Amino acid sequence: MASYKALFHINESEKWNTVMANANNLVRDLGNGGVTVVVIANGEAVRDYAYGNEEFLSAMGETASQGVEFLACRNALVGNRIDAALLPRWVKVVPAAVTELVTRQADGYAYIKP
Amino acid sequence: MASYKALFHINESEKWNTVMANANNLVRDLGNGGVTVVVIANGEAVRDYAYGNEEFLSAMGETASQGVEFLACRNALVGNRIDAALLPRWVKVVPAAVTELVTRQADGYAYIKP
Amino acid sequence: MASYKALFHINESEKWNTVMANANNLVRDLGNGGVTVVVIANGEAVRDYAYGNEEFLSAMGETASQGVEFLACRNALVGNRIDAALLPRWVKVVPAAVTELVTRQADGYAYIKP
């Protein structure tokens, strides 16, 4: 069975619900072993990692427990004055989101911008 | 001659005019045999397949007759309570748009989000 | 060292600041020799090439001098009645942005839509 790789890019807070729904649909449709799903947030969208409400963060934690990876751009955290200590434990900080977007596509990830 | 493959992703109704113009430009520029063009709609954008006005649907029908494929996400149809019987005959329903976006990119399609 | 290729697509004027910041971050992070960066503008976003204010155009010129390429879609210039003679000297006009987006992804460019 082919194993796919998907990269969701989000830089606008208002798109989080769509990104979460799409990521969950993808995992449901292709199965845990059939796809690697990574969500990369930069711009204002990193704020929701730190300041999202309980319902949102709890749903994200559940999605993370399905194997979906959540990344935050350090440039965006600095630009939004967000202490990385405020992020949920399942969020990984990367130096630059754009670099991840480029290197992972070179590594075979499909790009999706909801 | 190289044959290219292009995937337009639309999830916002307001982007339909741009998607249609871009798809038409691409077919005009690369020619019918030079490119395979697929438009994938999810989110609210699937509504326009069912409820778009006559002018819009007639223009889409003409583009479809040029070989451009139009896909609708079943998850989005269900979420928007749209009966698939309402869709124009040239629209094909797929189980999950995100899965198409991932598997087709793995198959060499370029992704474009107007 | 791997050399990456990145394609930023912009069709909305309001996204220019983000595109410029992302392009600069990418060059800074991967270095001049580590990445080829191309910015493709179509739709209303081509207007800013011609009518952007001095600060914006000067910053773009600096980014261009770092090796980032800026392309303008001729279809969009015509649609916005912009004379190509108005464009900064570092902007190159291409016949159709969509064709560039497709052929360059086929050539290994990663697509990013800020």
XYZ file of C-alpha atoms in Angstrom:
342
model
C 0.000 0.000 0.000
C 1.267 3.425 -0.950
C 1.979 5.719 1.958
C 1.134 9.338 1.259
C 2.453 12.520 2.853
C 0.393 15.673 3.276
C 1.311 19.173 4.389
C -1.408 21.589 5.478
C -0.315 25.233 5.488
C -2.227 27.734 7.619
C -1.411 31.408 8.142
C -4.867 32.811 8.908
C -6.585 32.098 12.216
C -10.033 31.877 10.609
C -8.911 28.817 8.658
C -8.202 26.594 11.670
C -11.596 24.889 11.691
C -11.226 23.987 8.023
C -7.671 22.755 8.480
C -8.697 20.566 11.416
C -11.697 19.137 9.538
C -9.571 18.440 6.448
C -6.796 16.788 8.437
C -9.317 14.599 10.264
C -11.030 13.671 6.985
C -7.707 12.689 5.486
C -6.720 10.473 8.404
C -10.166 8.877 8.435
C -10.106 8.287 4.686
C -6.567 6.991 4.247
C -6.104 5.459 7.664
C -3.443 5.933 10.268
C -0.844 3.958 8.364
C -1.751 5.287 4.933
C -0.791 8.902 5.343
C 1.585 11.157 7.244
C -0.137 14.445 8.014
C 1.705 17.593 9.055
C 0.115 20.959 9.839
C 2.431 23.975 9.563
C 1.294 27.268 11.049
C 2.896 30.637 10.508
C 1.714 34.248 10.513
C -1.131 35.060 12.897
C -2.234 31.409 12.886
C 0.407 30.529 15.498
C -1.517 32.567 18.077
C -4.207 29.909 18.280
C -1.686 27.355 19.466
C -1.149 29.565 22.505
C -4.496 31.291 22.951
C -7.080 28.972 21.369
C -10.032 28.115 23.599
C -10.263 24.858 25.507
C -12.589 23.168 23.029
C -10.293 23.969 20.102
C -7.127 22.861 21.870
C -8.748 19.698 23.158
C -9.898 18.776 19.633
C -6.390 19.492 18.357
C -4.911 17.285 21.061
C -7.168 14.463 19.927
C -6.106 14.926 16.308
C -2.465 14.980 17.421
C -3.050 11.693 19.233
C -4.102 10.239 15.839
C -0.581 10.942 14.624
C -1.060 14.360 13.001
C 1.992 16.575 13.620
C 1.565 20.270 14.441
C 4.412 22.672 13.735
C 4.822 26.338 14.684
C 7.117 28.799 12.928
C 9.612 30.409 15.313
C 9.727 33.570 13.195
C 5.969 33.897 13.643
C 6.131 33.191 17.386
C 8.729 35.929 17.797
C 6.738 38.307 15.574
C 3.653 37.690 17.708
C 5.644 37.799 20.989
C 4.524 34.313 21.965
C 6.601 32.379 24.471
C 7.099 28.832 23.163
C 6.415 27.623 26.728
C 2.755 28.555 26.158
C 2.327 26.022 23.355
C 0.606 22.669 23.873
C 3.066 19.819 24.347
C 2.218 18.309 20.949
C 3.312 21.415 19.013
C 6.865 21.391 17.703
C 8.663 24.647 16.949
C 10.595 24.870 13.663
C 13.001 27.709 12.810
C 11.155 28.832 9.656
C 7.838 27.550 8.313
C 8.732 28.448 4.729
C 11.803 26.260 4.866
C 9.692 23.316 6.079
C 7.186 23.977 3.281
C 9.971 23.830 0.712
C 12.059 20.954 2.021
C 9.066 18.730 2.764
C 7.579 19.212 -0.701
C 11.008 18.265 -2.089
C 10.644 15.157 0.094
C 7.327 14.202 -1.525
C 4.741 15.920 0.660
C 1.604 17.188 -1.066
C 0.799 20.828 -0.251
C -2.712 21.848 0.764
C -3.766 25.380 1.665
C -7.332 25.319 3.019
C 5.776 17.118 -26.002
C 5.512 17.022 -22.229
C 2.025 16.566 -20.899
C 1.360 18.490 -17.706
C -1.191 17.891 -14.977
C -2.797 20.669 -12.941
C -5.043 20.611 -9.909
C -7.051 23.705 -8.968
C -8.311 23.698 -5.383
C -11.267 25.884 -4.451
C -13.022 26.064 -1.090
C -14.404 29.620 -1.181
C -17.314 30.551 -3.451
C -15.880 33.980 -4.207
C -12.928 32.355 -5.939
C -14.923 30.594 -8.673
C -14.465 33.336 -11.276
C -10.716 33.291 -10.774
C -10.542 29.501 -10.896
C -12.543 29.412 -14.127
C -10.419 32.133 -15.740
C -7.198 30.397 -14.678
C -8.345 27.003 -15.913
C -9.367 28.504 -19.254
C -6.054 30.365 -19.563
C -4.162 27.165 -18.898
C -6.050 25.158 -21.507
C -5.672 27.985 -24.028
C -1.950 28.318 -23.315
C -0.925 24.669 -23.202
C -3.563 23.283 -25.541
C -6.032 20.500 -25.113
C -3.450 17.763 -25.432
C -0.756 19.531 -23.432
C -2.360 19.577 -20.025
C -4.844 17.671 -17.891
C -6.800 20.101 -15.746
C -8.815 19.095 -12.702
C -10.816 21.425 -10.464
C -11.535 20.126 -6.962
C -14.148 21.898 -4.872
C -14.766 21.403 -1.177
C -16.142 23.525 1.655
C -18.770 26.096 0.695
C -17.499 26.130 -2.892
C -19.505 22.978 -3.694
C -22.722 24.997 -3.319
C -22.086 26.759 -6.608
C -22.172 23.465 -8.470
C -25.776 23.114 -7.337
C -26.933 26.707 -6.986
C -24.756 28.739 -9.366
C -26.661 30.959 -11.792
C -27.289 29.958 -15.381
C -24.479 32.070 -16.822
C -21.926 30.568 -14.425
C -23.046 26.985 -14.990
C -23.196 27.437 -18.743
C -19.612 28.806 -18.778
C -18.530 25.869 -16.601
C -20.206 23.441 -18.979
C -18.243 24.958 -21.848
C -14.983 24.631 -19.915
C -15.880 21.035 -19.079
C -16.425 20.379 -22.774
C -12.797 21.488 -23.299
C -11.749 18.534 -21.159
C -11.462 20.193 -17.736
C -12.705 17.839 -14.996
C -14.807 19.166 -12.120
C -14.884 17.248 -8.845
C -17.063 17.735 -5.764
C -16.190 16.518 -2.271
C -18.880 14.252 -0.841
C -18.038 15.348 2.717
C -18.742 18.938 1.663
C -21.964 18.010 -0.124
C -23.195 16.267 2.999
C -22.082 19.144 5.212
C -23.981 21.586 2.996
C -27.001 19.241 2.649
C -26.708 19.158 -1.129
C -28.258 16.260 -3.008
C -25.759 14.983 -5.595
C -28.671 14.763 -8.041
C -28.646 18.569 -8.175
C -25.147 18.701 -9.654
C -24.491 19.308 -13.368
C -23.839 16.088 -15.260
C -20.148 16.988 -15.781
C -19.405 17.129 -12.033
C -18.005 13.958 -10.499
C -18.391 13.295 -6.786
C -15.334 12.022 -4.905
C -15.444 10.664 -1.342
C -12.981 13.193 0.097
C -11.411 16.191 -1.669
C -8.346 16.149 0.588
C -7.565 12.595 -0.442
C -7.721 13.581 -4.126
C -5.473 16.558 -3.405
C -2.893 14.278 -1.816
C -3.005 11.294 -4.147
C -3.035 13.391 -7.327
C -0.043 15.454 -6.227
C 1.743 12.169 -5.552
C 0.803 11.294 -9.130
C 2.517 14.411 -10.514
C -0.243 17.005 -10.510
C 0.767 20.608 -9.801
C -1.326 22.271 -7.089
C -2.786 25.735 -7.615
C -4.955 27.593 -5.098
C -6.339 30.754 -6.714
C 24.229 20.482 -0.338
C 20.746 20.118 -1.757
C 19.505 23.079 -3.740
C 15.813 23.759 -3.291
C 13.361 25.589 -5.533
C 10.399 27.588 -4.229
C 7.488 29.240 -5.982
C 5.412 31.859 -4.165
C 2.024 32.501 -5.750
C 0.253 35.778 -5.038
C -3.031 36.974 -6.534
C -4.270 39.293 -3.770
C -2.622 42.659 -3.140
C -3.078 42.389 0.625
C -0.746 39.386 0.701
C 2.341 41.199 -0.626
C 3.819 41.935 2.813
C 3.524 38.294 3.791
C 4.996 37.081 0.509
C 7.958 39.452 0.849
C 8.580 38.448 4.479
C 8.345 34.750 3.606
C 10.670 35.070 0.614
C 13.206 36.971 2.709
C 12.968 34.402 5.519
C 13.576 31.612 3.059
C 16.655 33.243 1.513
C 18.012 34.053 4.979
C 17.381 30.519 6.236
C 18.632 28.496 3.265
C 21.185 30.972 1.956
C 21.679 32.456 -1.448
C 23.072 29.272 -2.951
C 20.671 26.922 -1.177
C 17.422 27.956 -2.753
C 16.006 29.442 -5.941
C 13.040 31.654 -5.090
C 10.477 32.812 -7.622
C 7.463 35.022 -6.909
C 4.626 34.789 -9.436
C 1.926 37.441 -9.370
C -1.359 37.336 -11.204
C -4.829 38.792 -10.669
C -4.971 42.159 -8.916
C -1.577 41.505 -7.312
C 0.200 42.640 -10.487
C -1.006 46.192 -9.838
C 1.456 46.591 -7.002
C 4.367 46.038 -9.345
C 3.265 49.172 -11.185
C 1.619 51.231 -8.471
C 3.200 50.102 -5.177
C 4.587 52.901 -3.030
C 8.268 53.762 -2.946
C 8.970 51.914 0.295
C 7.398 48.718 -1.010
C 9.148 48.853 -4.378
C 12.479 49.686 -2.796
C 12.172 46.687 -0.433
C 11.248 44.497 -3.400
C 14.258 45.761 -5.318
C 16.483 44.786 -2.405
C 14.955 41.315 -2.307
C 15.410 41.021 -6.070
C 19.063 41.910 -5.619
C 19.335 38.881 -3.308
C 18.430 36.731 -6.299
C 14.665 36.394 -5.845
C 12.889 36.494 -9.227
C 9.630 38.406 -9.658
C 7.262 37.443 -12.449
C 4.106 39.160 -13.704
C 1.331 37.462 -15.653
C 0.676 39.166 -18.992
C -2.996 38.117 -18.905
C -3.324 39.957 -15.593
C -1.469 43.031 -16.860
C -3.820 43.229 -19.824
C -6.858 42.625 -17.612
C -5.750 45.460 -15.328
C -4.725 47.707 -18.278
C -1.157 48.000 -17.019
C 1.565 48.936 -19.479
C 4.535 46.603 -18.976
C 6.766 49.678 -19.319
C 5.536 50.746 -15.865
C 7.038 47.689 -14.165
C 10.300 47.828 -12.210
C 13.266 46.580 -14.225
C 13.598 43.424 -12.080
C 10.072 42.175 -12.939
C 9.844 39.738 -15.832
C 6.588 39.334 -17.764
C 5.418 35.792 -18.529
C 2.572 34.961 -20.937
C 0.436 33.115 -18.364
C 1.091 32.751 -14.630
C -0.849 29.490 -14.435
C 1.406 27.904 -17.006
C 4.475 28.909 -14.979
C 2.851 27.501 -11.844
C 2.305 24.174 -13.579
C 5.541 23.794 -15.508
C 7.750 24.895 -12.628
C 6.122 22.484 -10.183
C 6.746 19.754 -12.779
C 10.364 20.949 -12.687
C 10.609 20.420 -8.909
C 9.548 23.774 -7.472
C 7.650 23.705 -4.179
C 4.431 25.752 -4.240
C 3.626 28.188 -1.445
C 0.522 30.370 -1.305
C 0.829 32.830 1.590
